[in-house]
Structure formats: C-alpha cells, structure tokens
PDB file of C-alpha atoms in Angstrom:
ATOM      1  CA  UNK A   1     -58.553  -8.390  45.236  1.00 38.00           C
ATOM      2  CA  UNK A   2     -56.438  -6.559  47.968  1.00 38.00           C
ATOM      3  CA  UNK A   3     -53.856  -9.383  48.341  1.00 37.00           C
ATOM      4  CA  UNK A   4     -53.556  -9.192  44.489  1.00 32.00           C
ATOM      5  CA  UNK A   5     -52.933  -5.593  44.543  1.00 34.00           C
ATOM      6  CA  UNK A   6     -50.348  -5.926  47.054  1.00 36.00           C
ATOM      7  CA  UNK A   7     -48.278  -8.739  45.469  1.00 42.00           C
ATOM      8  CA  UNK A   8     -48.430  -6.686  41.934  1.00 35.00           C
ATOM      9  CA  UNK A   9     -47.072  -3.720  43.794  1.00 41.00           C
ATOM     10  CA  UNK A  10     -44.227  -5.617  45.576  1.00 41.00           C
ATOM     11  CA  UNK A  11     -43.294  -7.153  42.090  1.00 38.00           C
ATOM     12  CA  UNK A  12     -43.185  -3.782  40.373  1.00 42.00           C
ATOM     13  CA  UNK A  13     -41.127  -2.260  43.274  1.00 45.00           C
ATOM     14  CA  UNK A  14     -38.774  -5.361  43.044  1.00 47.00           C
ATOM     15  CA  UNK A  15     -38.260  -4.677  39.139  1.00 42.00           C
ATOM     16  CA  UNK A  16     -35.411  -2.013  39.276  1.00 48.00           C
ATOM     17  CA  UNK A  17     -32.946  -4.120  41.426  1.00 45.00           C
ATOM     18  CA  UNK A  18     -33.528  -7.356  39.422  1.00 45.00           C
ATOM     19  CA  UNK A  19     -33.005  -5.360  36.292  1.00 57.00           C
ATOM     20  CA  UNK A  20     -29.510  -4.139  37.575  1.00 70.00           C
ATOM     21  CA  UNK A  21     -26.481  -5.568  35.492  1.00 79.00           C
ATOM     22  CA  UNK A  22     -23.296  -6.964  36.712  1.00 86.00           C
ATOM     23  CA  UNK A  23     -20.386  -4.614  36.189  1.00 91.00           C
ATOM     24  CA  UNK A  24     -18.226  -5.469  33.395  1.00 93.00           C
ATOM     25  CA  UNK A  25     -14.907  -3.986  32.071  1.00 96.00           C
ATOM     26  CA  UNK A  26     -14.290  -3.022  28.458  1.00 97.00           C
ATOM     27  CA  UNK A  27     -10.821  -3.144  27.098  1.00 97.00           C
ATOM     28  CA  UNK A  28      -9.638  -1.255  24.002  1.00 97.00           C
ATOM     29  CA  UNK A  29      -6.321  -0.900  22.240  1.00 98.00           C
ATOM     30  CA  UNK A  30      -4.792   1.011  19.162  1.00 97.00           C
ATOM     31  CA  UNK A  31      -1.340   0.771  17.508  1.00 97.00           C
ATOM     32  CA  UNK A  32       0.525   3.669  16.701  1.00 94.00           C
ATOM     33  CA  UNK A  33       2.114   2.726  13.362  1.00 94.00           C
ATOM     34  CA  UNK A  34       1.503   3.164   9.563  1.00 97.00           C
ATOM     35  CA  UNK A  35      -1.209   1.906   7.417  1.00 97.00           C
ATOM     36  CA  UNK A  36      -2.721   3.463   3.999  1.00 95.00           C
ATOM     37  CA  UNK A  37      -5.322   6.282   4.830  1.00 92.00           C
ATOM     38  CA  UNK A  38      -8.027   4.051   3.158  1.00 92.00           C
ATOM     39  CA  UNK A  39      -7.246   0.900   4.975  1.00 95.00           C
ATOM     40  CA  UNK A  40     -10.391   0.043   6.705  1.00 94.00           C
ATOM     41  CA  UNK A  41      -8.873  -2.811   9.062  1.00 94.00           C
ATOM     42  CA  UNK A  42      -7.406  -2.450  12.541  1.00 95.00           C
ATOM     43  CA  UNK A  43      -3.749  -1.244  12.372  1.00 96.00           C
ATOM     44  CA  UNK A  44      -1.651  -4.036  13.743  1.00 96.00           C
ATOM     45  CA  UNK A  45       1.334  -3.385  15.668  1.00 97.00           C
ATOM     46  CA  UNK A  46       4.926  -4.684  14.769  1.00 96.00           C
ATOM     47  CA  UNK A  47       8.051  -5.101  16.956  1.00 95.00           C
ATOM     48  CA  UNK A  48       8.919  -1.618  18.651  1.00 95.00           C
ATOM     49  CA  UNK A  49       5.523  -0.388  18.065  1.00 96.00           C
ATOM     50  CA  UNK A  50       3.990   1.770  20.535  1.00 97.00           C
ATOM     51  CA  UNK A  51       0.421   0.478  21.625  1.00 98.00           C
ATOM     52  CA  UNK A  52      -2.080   2.577  23.707  1.00 98.00           C
ATOM     53  CA  UNK A  53      -4.733   0.855  25.813  1.00 98.00           C
ATOM     54  CA  UNK A  54      -7.442   1.814  27.924  1.00 98.00           C
ATOM     55  CA  UNK A  55     -10.114   0.300  30.188  1.00 98.00           C
ATOM     56  CA  UNK A  56     -13.550   1.257  31.090  1.00 97.00           C
ATOM     57  CA  UNK A  57     -16.411   0.013  33.644  1.00 97.00           C
ATOM     58  CA  UNK A  58     -19.905  -0.297  32.654  1.00 96.00           C
ATOM     59  CA  UNK A  59     -22.258  -0.690  35.602  1.00 94.00           C
ATOM     60  CA  UNK A  60     -26.016  -0.153  35.142  1.00 91.00           C
ATOM     61  CA  UNK A  61     -25.633   1.364  31.677  1.00 91.00           C
ATOM     62  CA  UNK A  62     -23.346   3.885  32.990  1.00 94.00           C
ATOM     63  CA  UNK A  63     -19.453   4.409  32.965  1.00 95.00           C
ATOM     64  CA  UNK A  64     -18.114   3.949  36.365  1.00 95.00           C
ATOM     65  CA  UNK A  65     -15.771   6.414  38.032  1.00 95.00           C
ATOM     66  CA  UNK A  66     -12.565   4.693  38.383  1.00 95.00           C
ATOM     67  CA  UNK A  67     -10.169   7.478  39.739  1.00 95.00           C
ATOM     68  CA  UNK A  68     -10.006   5.961  43.184  1.00 94.00           C
ATOM     69  CA  UNK A  69      -9.680   2.221  41.967  1.00 96.00           C
ATOM     70  CA  UNK A  70      -6.459   0.398  41.743  1.00 97.00           C
ATOM     71  CA  UNK A  71      -5.866  -0.967  38.349  1.00 98.00           C
ATOM     72  CA  UNK A  72      -3.138  -3.375  37.614  1.00 98.00           C
ATOM     73  CA  UNK A  73      -1.999  -3.999  33.744  1.00 98.00           C
ATOM     74  CA  UNK A  74       0.010  -7.137  32.648  1.00 98.00           C
ATOM     75  CA  UNK A  75       1.599  -8.214  29.384  1.00 96.00           C
ATOM     76  CA  UNK A  76       1.921 -11.922  28.995  1.00 93.00           C
ATOM     77  CA  UNK A  77       1.479 -12.672  32.843  1.00 89.00           C
ATOM     78  CA  UNK A  78       4.046  -9.846  33.658  1.00 94.00           C
ATOM     79  CA  UNK A  79       3.130  -6.845  35.596  1.00 97.00           C
ATOM     80  CA  UNK A  80       3.543  -3.733  33.412  1.00 96.00           C
ATOM     81  CA  UNK A  81       2.100  -0.857  35.552  1.00 97.00           C
ATOM     82  CA  UNK A  82      -0.315  -0.292  38.233  1.00 97.00           C
ATOM     83  CA  UNK A  83      -2.045   2.609  40.389  1.00 97.00           C
ATOM     84  CA  UNK A  84      -4.927   4.319  41.314  1.00 97.00           C
ATOM     85  CA  UNK A  85      -7.002   5.479  38.365  1.00 96.00           C
ATOM     86  CA  UNK A  86      -4.924   4.152  35.840  1.00 98.00           C
ATOM     87  CA  UNK A  87      -7.179   3.320  33.364  1.00 97.00           C
ATOM     88  CA  UNK A  88      -4.950   4.202  30.314  1.00 97.00           C
ATOM     89  CA  UNK A  89      -1.429   2.896  29.552  1.00 97.00           C
ATOM     90  CA  UNK A  90       0.940   2.413  26.714  1.00 97.00           C
ATOM     91  CA  UNK A  91       3.827   0.110  25.916  1.00 97.00           C
ATOM     92  CA  UNK A  92       6.454  -0.588  23.066  1.00 96.00           C
ATOM     93  CA  UNK A  93       6.372  -3.971  21.682  1.00 96.00           C
ATOM     94  CA  UNK A  94       9.233  -5.835  22.715  1.00 92.00           C
ATOM     95  CA  UNK A  95      11.880  -7.004  19.799  1.00 90.00           C
ATOM     96  CA  UNK A  96      11.202 -10.814  20.732  1.00 88.00           C
ATOM     97  CA  UNK A  97       7.539 -10.757  20.624  1.00 88.00           C
ATOM     98  CA  UNK A  98       5.992 -13.111  18.331  1.00 83.00           C
ATOM     99  CA  UNK A  99       2.431 -14.213  17.411  1.00 91.00           C
ATOM    100  CA  UNK A 100       0.587 -12.122  19.943  1.00 96.00           C
ATOM    101  CA  UNK A 101       0.663 -10.278  23.161  1.00 96.00           C
ATOM    102  CA  UNK A 102      -1.865 -10.943  26.056  1.00 96.00           C
ATOM    103  CA  UNK A 103      -2.926  -7.612  27.628  1.00 97.00           C
ATOM    104  CA  UNK A 104      -4.745  -7.727  30.786  1.00 98.00           C
ATOM    105  CA  UNK A 105      -6.289  -5.143  33.034  1.00 98.00           C
ATOM    106  CA  UNK A 106      -7.424  -6.038  36.633  1.00 97.00           C
ATOM    107  CA  UNK A 107      -9.703  -3.924  38.915  1.00 97.00           C
ATOM    108  CA  UNK A 108      -8.641  -4.590  42.406  1.00 97.00           C
ATOM    109  CA  UNK A 109     -11.433  -5.037  45.079  1.00 94.00           C
ATOM    110  CA  UNK A 110     -14.385  -3.414  43.240  1.00 93.00           C
ATOM    111  CA  UNK A 111     -17.436  -3.901  45.554  1.00 90.00           C
ATOM    112  CA  UNK A 112     -15.271  -6.569  47.229  1.00 91.00           C
ATOM    113  CA  UNK A 113     -14.107  -8.686  44.071  1.00 93.00           C
ATOM    114  CA  UNK A 114     -11.392  -8.278  41.673  1.00 95.00           C
ATOM    115  CA  UNK A 115     -12.824  -7.821  37.973  1.00 96.00           C
ATOM    116  CA  UNK A 116     -10.451  -8.452  34.957  1.00 96.00           C
ATOM    117  CA  UNK A 117     -10.481  -8.187  31.127  1.00 97.00           C
ATOM    118  CA  UNK A 118      -7.940  -9.580  28.818  1.00 97.00           C
ATOM    119  CA  UNK A 119      -7.424  -8.624  24.947  1.00 97.00           C
ATOM    120  CA  UNK A 120      -5.059 -10.627  22.419  1.00 97.00           C
ATOM    121  CA  UNK A 121      -3.090  -8.307  20.532  1.00 97.00           C
ATOM    122  CA  UNK A 122      -1.661  -9.581  17.241  1.00 97.00           C
ATOM    123  CA  UNK A 123       2.045  -8.857  16.527  1.00 96.00           C
ATOM    124  CA  UNK A 124       2.545  -8.596  12.594  1.00 96.00           C
ATOM    125  CA  UNK A 125       5.456  -8.110  10.491  1.00 96.00           C
ATOM    126  CA  UNK A 126       5.654  -5.106   8.230  1.00 97.00           C
ATOM    127  CA  UNK A 127       4.067  -5.784   4.692  1.00 97.00           C
ATOM    128  CA  UNK A 128       4.250  -4.468   1.221  1.00 97.00           C
ATOM    129  CA  UNK A 129       1.371  -4.857  -1.568  1.00 96.00           C
ATOM    130  CA  UNK A 130       1.669  -3.841  -5.261  1.00 93.00           C
ATOM    131  CA  UNK A 131      -1.143  -1.844  -6.575  1.00 91.00           C
ATOM    132  CA  UNK A 132      -1.929  -0.605 -10.134  1.00 82.00           C
ATOM    133  CA  UNK A 133      -4.211   2.387  -8.896  1.00 77.00           C
ATOM    134  CA  UNK A 134      -4.261   4.140 -12.483  1.00 68.00           C
ATOM    135  CA  UNK A 135      -5.300   1.505 -15.188  1.00 61.00           C
ATOM    136  CA  UNK A 136      -6.827   4.312 -17.300  1.00 52.00           C
ATOM    137  CA  UNK A 137      -3.105   5.859 -18.031  1.00 51.00           C
ATOM    138  CA  UNK A 138      -1.992   2.517 -19.387  1.00 55.00           C
ATOM    139  CA  UNK A 139      -4.327   2.737 -22.086  1.00 47.00           C
ATOM    140  CA  UNK A 140      -3.889   6.593 -22.829  1.00 47.00           C
ATOM    141  CA  UNK A 141      -0.106   6.530 -22.492  1.00 49.00           C
ATOM    142  CA  UNK A 142       0.946   3.008 -23.096  1.00 58.00           C
ATOM    143  CA  UNK A 143       2.395   2.707 -19.353  1.00 70.00           C
ATOM    144  CA  UNK A 144       1.553   0.981 -16.305  1.00 78.00           C
ATOM    145  CA  UNK A 145       1.501   2.959 -13.032  1.00 84.00           C
ATOM    146  CA  UNK A 146       2.427   0.756  -9.747  1.00 89.00           C
ATOM    147  CA  UNK A 147       2.174   1.940  -6.218  1.00 91.00           C
ATOM    148  CA  UNK A 148       3.567  -0.057  -3.500  1.00 95.00           C
ATOM    149  CA  UNK A 149       1.343   0.112  -0.127  1.00 96.00           C
ATOM    150  CA  UNK A 150       3.214  -0.175   3.139  1.00 97.00           C
ATOM    151  CA  UNK A 151       1.353  -1.646   6.253  1.00 98.00           C
ATOM    152  CA  UNK A 152       2.442  -1.769   9.932  1.00 97.00           C
ATOM    153  CA  UNK A 153       5.820   0.019   9.643  1.00 97.00           C
ATOM    154  CA  UNK A 154       6.933   2.020  12.559  1.00 97.00           C
ATOM    155  CA  UNK A 155       6.710   5.332  10.473  1.00 96.00           C
ATOM    156  CA  UNK A 156       4.409   8.293   9.878  1.00 94.00           C
ATOM    157  CA  UNK A 157       4.938   8.626   6.261  1.00 93.00           C
ATOM    158  CA  UNK A 158       6.076   6.292   3.532  1.00 92.00           C
ATOM    159  CA  UNK A 159       8.800   8.942   2.868  1.00 91.00           C
ATOM    160  CA  UNK A 160      10.773   7.553   5.696  1.00 95.00           C
ATOM    161  CA  UNK A 161      11.128   4.429   4.073  1.00 95.00           C
ATOM    162  CA  UNK A 162      13.904   3.475   1.655  1.00 94.00           C
ATOM    163  CA  UNK A 163      12.507   1.884  -1.647  1.00 94.00           C
ATOM    164  CA  UNK A 164      14.287  -0.378  -4.141  1.00 93.00           C
ATOM    165  CA  UNK A 165      12.164  -1.471  -7.230  1.00 93.00           C
ATOM    166  CA  UNK A 166      13.484  -4.086  -9.808  1.00 92.00           C
ATOM    167  CA  UNK A 167      12.245  -5.539 -13.058  1.00 88.00           C
ATOM    168  CA  UNK A 168      13.396  -8.893 -13.957  1.00 88.00           C
ATOM    169  CA  UNK A 169      16.174  -8.475 -11.641  1.00 87.00           C
ATOM    170  CA  UNK A 170      17.332  -5.135 -12.760  1.00 87.00           C
ATOM    171  CA  UNK A 171      16.799  -1.960 -10.484  1.00 86.00           C
ATOM    172  CA  UNK A 172      14.352   0.534 -11.762  1.00 82.00           C
ATOM    173  CA  UNK A 173      14.089   4.135 -10.396  1.00 71.00           C
ATOM    174  CA  UNK A 174      10.859   4.896  -8.434  1.00 67.00           C
ATOM    175  CA  UNK A 175       8.922   8.016  -9.199  1.00 65.00           C
ATOM    176  CA  UNK A 176      11.152  10.709  -7.736  1.00 68.00           C
ATOM    177  CA  UNK A 177       9.292  12.555  -4.992  1.00 78.00           C
ATOM    178  CA  UNK A 178       7.069   9.620  -5.049  1.00 85.00           C
ATOM    179  CA  UNK A 179       9.475   6.658  -4.450  1.00 88.00           C
ATOM    180  CA  UNK A 180       6.544   4.238  -3.619  1.00 91.00           C
ATOM    181  CA  UNK A 181       5.407   4.485  -7.137  1.00 90.00           C
ATOM    182  CA  UNK A 182       6.764   3.215 -10.491  1.00 89.00           C
ATOM    183  CA  UNK A 183       6.203   3.923 -14.166  1.00 84.00           C
ATOM    184  CA  UNK A 184       6.602   0.795 -16.355  1.00 78.00           C
ATOM    185  CA  UNK A 185       6.639   1.441 -20.281  1.00 72.00           C
ATOM    186  CA  UNK A 186       4.304  -1.359 -21.561  1.00 60.00           C
ATOM    187  CA  UNK A 187       5.533  -0.590 -24.862  1.00 57.00           C
ATOM    188  CA  UNK A 188       8.994  -1.534 -24.304  1.00 54.00           C
ATOM    189  CA  UNK A 189       8.764  -5.222 -24.290  1.00 51.00           C
ATOM    190  CA  UNK A 190       7.041  -7.363 -26.725  1.00 50.00           C
ATOM    191  CA  UNK A 191       3.408  -8.389 -26.027  1.00 54.00           C
ATOM    192  CA  UNK A 192       2.787 -11.347 -24.101  1.00 60.00           C
ATOM    193  CA  UNK A 193       6.020 -11.274 -22.332  1.00 71.00           C
ATOM    194  CA  UNK A 194       6.355 -11.768 -18.626  1.00 82.00           C
ATOM    195  CA  UNK A 195       7.902  -9.322 -16.282  1.00 85.00           C
ATOM    196  CA  UNK A 196       8.883  -9.935 -12.683  1.00 90.00           C
ATOM    197  CA  UNK A 197       8.138  -6.799 -10.620  1.00 91.00           C
ATOM    198  CA  UNK A 198       9.723  -6.671  -7.135  1.00 94.00           C
ATOM    199  CA  UNK A 199       9.628  -3.791  -4.537  1.00 95.00           C
ATOM    200  CA  UNK A 200      11.460  -3.579  -1.203  1.00 96.00           C
ATOM    201  CA  UNK A 201      11.216  -1.038   1.432  1.00 96.00           C
ATOM    202  CA  UNK A 202      13.112  -0.621   4.871  1.00 97.00           C
ATOM    203  CA  UNK A 203      12.828   2.097   7.759  1.00 97.00           C
ATOM    204  CA  UNK A 204      15.306   4.657   7.428  1.00 96.00           C
ATOM    205  CA  UNK A 205      15.441   4.944  11.107  1.00 95.00           C
ATOM    206  CA  UNK A 206      15.688   1.076  11.680  1.00 94.00           C
ATOM    207  CA  UNK A 207      17.027  -0.802   8.326  1.00 94.00           C
ATOM    208  CA  UNK A 208      16.199  -4.167   9.931  1.00 94.00           C
ATOM    209  CA  UNK A 209      12.587  -3.242   9.866  1.00 96.00           C
ATOM    210  CA  UNK A 210      11.722  -4.006   6.098  1.00 96.00           C
ATOM    211  CA  UNK A 211       9.375  -5.999   3.726  1.00 97.00           C
ATOM    212  CA  UNK A 212       9.460  -7.162  -0.005  1.00 96.00           C
ATOM    213  CA  UNK A 213       7.038  -8.329  -2.401  1.00 96.00           C
ATOM    214  CA  UNK A 214       7.174  -9.436  -6.058  1.00 94.00           C
ATOM    215  CA  UNK A 215       4.527 -10.167  -8.581  1.00 90.00           C
ATOM    216  CA  UNK A 216       4.585 -11.561 -12.332  1.00 89.00           C
ATOM    217  CA  UNK A 217       3.090  -9.262 -14.960  1.00 79.00           C
ATOM    218  CA  UNK A 218       1.938 -10.021 -18.542  1.00 76.00           C
ATOM    219  CA  UNK A 219       2.857  -7.124 -21.144  1.00 65.00           C
ATOM    220  CA  UNK A 220      -0.337  -6.654 -23.183  1.00 62.00           C
TER     221      UNK A 220
END
C-alpha cells in the first residue's frame, strides 16, 4: 500500500511538467485598403496596398514577452526588417507582386532554438460588382437603381474613384453626389429588350488602378 501511494504521488507531481505545451508562434496580417462596410470576408491587398502584420508567442497558455527577443521578418525569402521586440511591421505590396506573398516571422534563439511562422498573403486586383439594392423602387417608380460595389482599391472612400457608366455602349451619368449609383428608367425601353450595363472605376490618385464590370439586363 505504501509503495502504491508513493507511486501515485510521484505520478501526480509529474503531471504539470507533462502538461506543458511547446511554444508556438501565431502570425496575423491585415490590409489597409477598401471594401464595403458589410463585406464579411478578409480584405485582400492589391499592389501598393499597405499591409500590417504582427506575431505573438503562446507558451503554456500565456502570451510570452518578446520585448528582448530578436525577430526577423521576411517577404518571399528577402529580409524585410529585424530587431529586438519587433513583433509588428508594415510593408507596401510591390508593383510587380502577383498571386501571393509569403510573409515569414522568425524568432531567433528562443530557449536555444529558432521558431518561425509563415503566412501566405494573397494579392488581389481591384474589383467591381453591380448590385440592385432597392428592388421595391422599381415597382413603385418604374426605375431600376443600380449600385457598383468596389473591392480592394487603395482608397478610404468610393468618392476617391472616378466612375463611368454606360448602357448599350452609350455613356450614362451616375447619381450626382453618389456616382457609384445609377438610375435606369425601366419604362424607356420596350419590355423584353436586353440592355448591356457597364461600369468602370479608377483611382483618382493612381489612374492605373482600375476595374470594370458589365452585365446584361432584361427590361420587364
């Protein structure tokens, strides 16, 4: 009985050390460009977008102090920055980036070993989507109201974009103070006719950053 008690006690004393978990790095990033307020996905960076990233070390269920640890950051194998306590960085997506960027954080010599974590950051092109957010007004007023939704431009507001709408190849004026919207008179054409609606947008600060989209509509 005494031997059994001693054995169980030794096992119990050994549990805390066996329950310890290996230190693990967690890497997160976010792009500082535009998406509609109700967009629930991750905002993807385009070329020239600013991306902010941070890394944290979890050890035994707690966030470890990295203030005295050397951290090196790499973009596609190239050293971007390094320093003690450098757990946050920001960078601009290069003009020539395509597909994705491999972002890697390396914690040098933590408890005698290097720890690292890699994240793949997708690089997107700016996009436009045509939406019809007010179908009830078509019934009441005989018009269709369309809105162009912009994604992943390097802007803070859609007012920083230049907009061009066209219907069947003819330029059409947008909604004045709301140039991302277009009112199309449904009664102007014969029922059953098809209309090709196109919208394009470009960044006023960088006209080469642009996107366009078109859709075919049936007048009813």
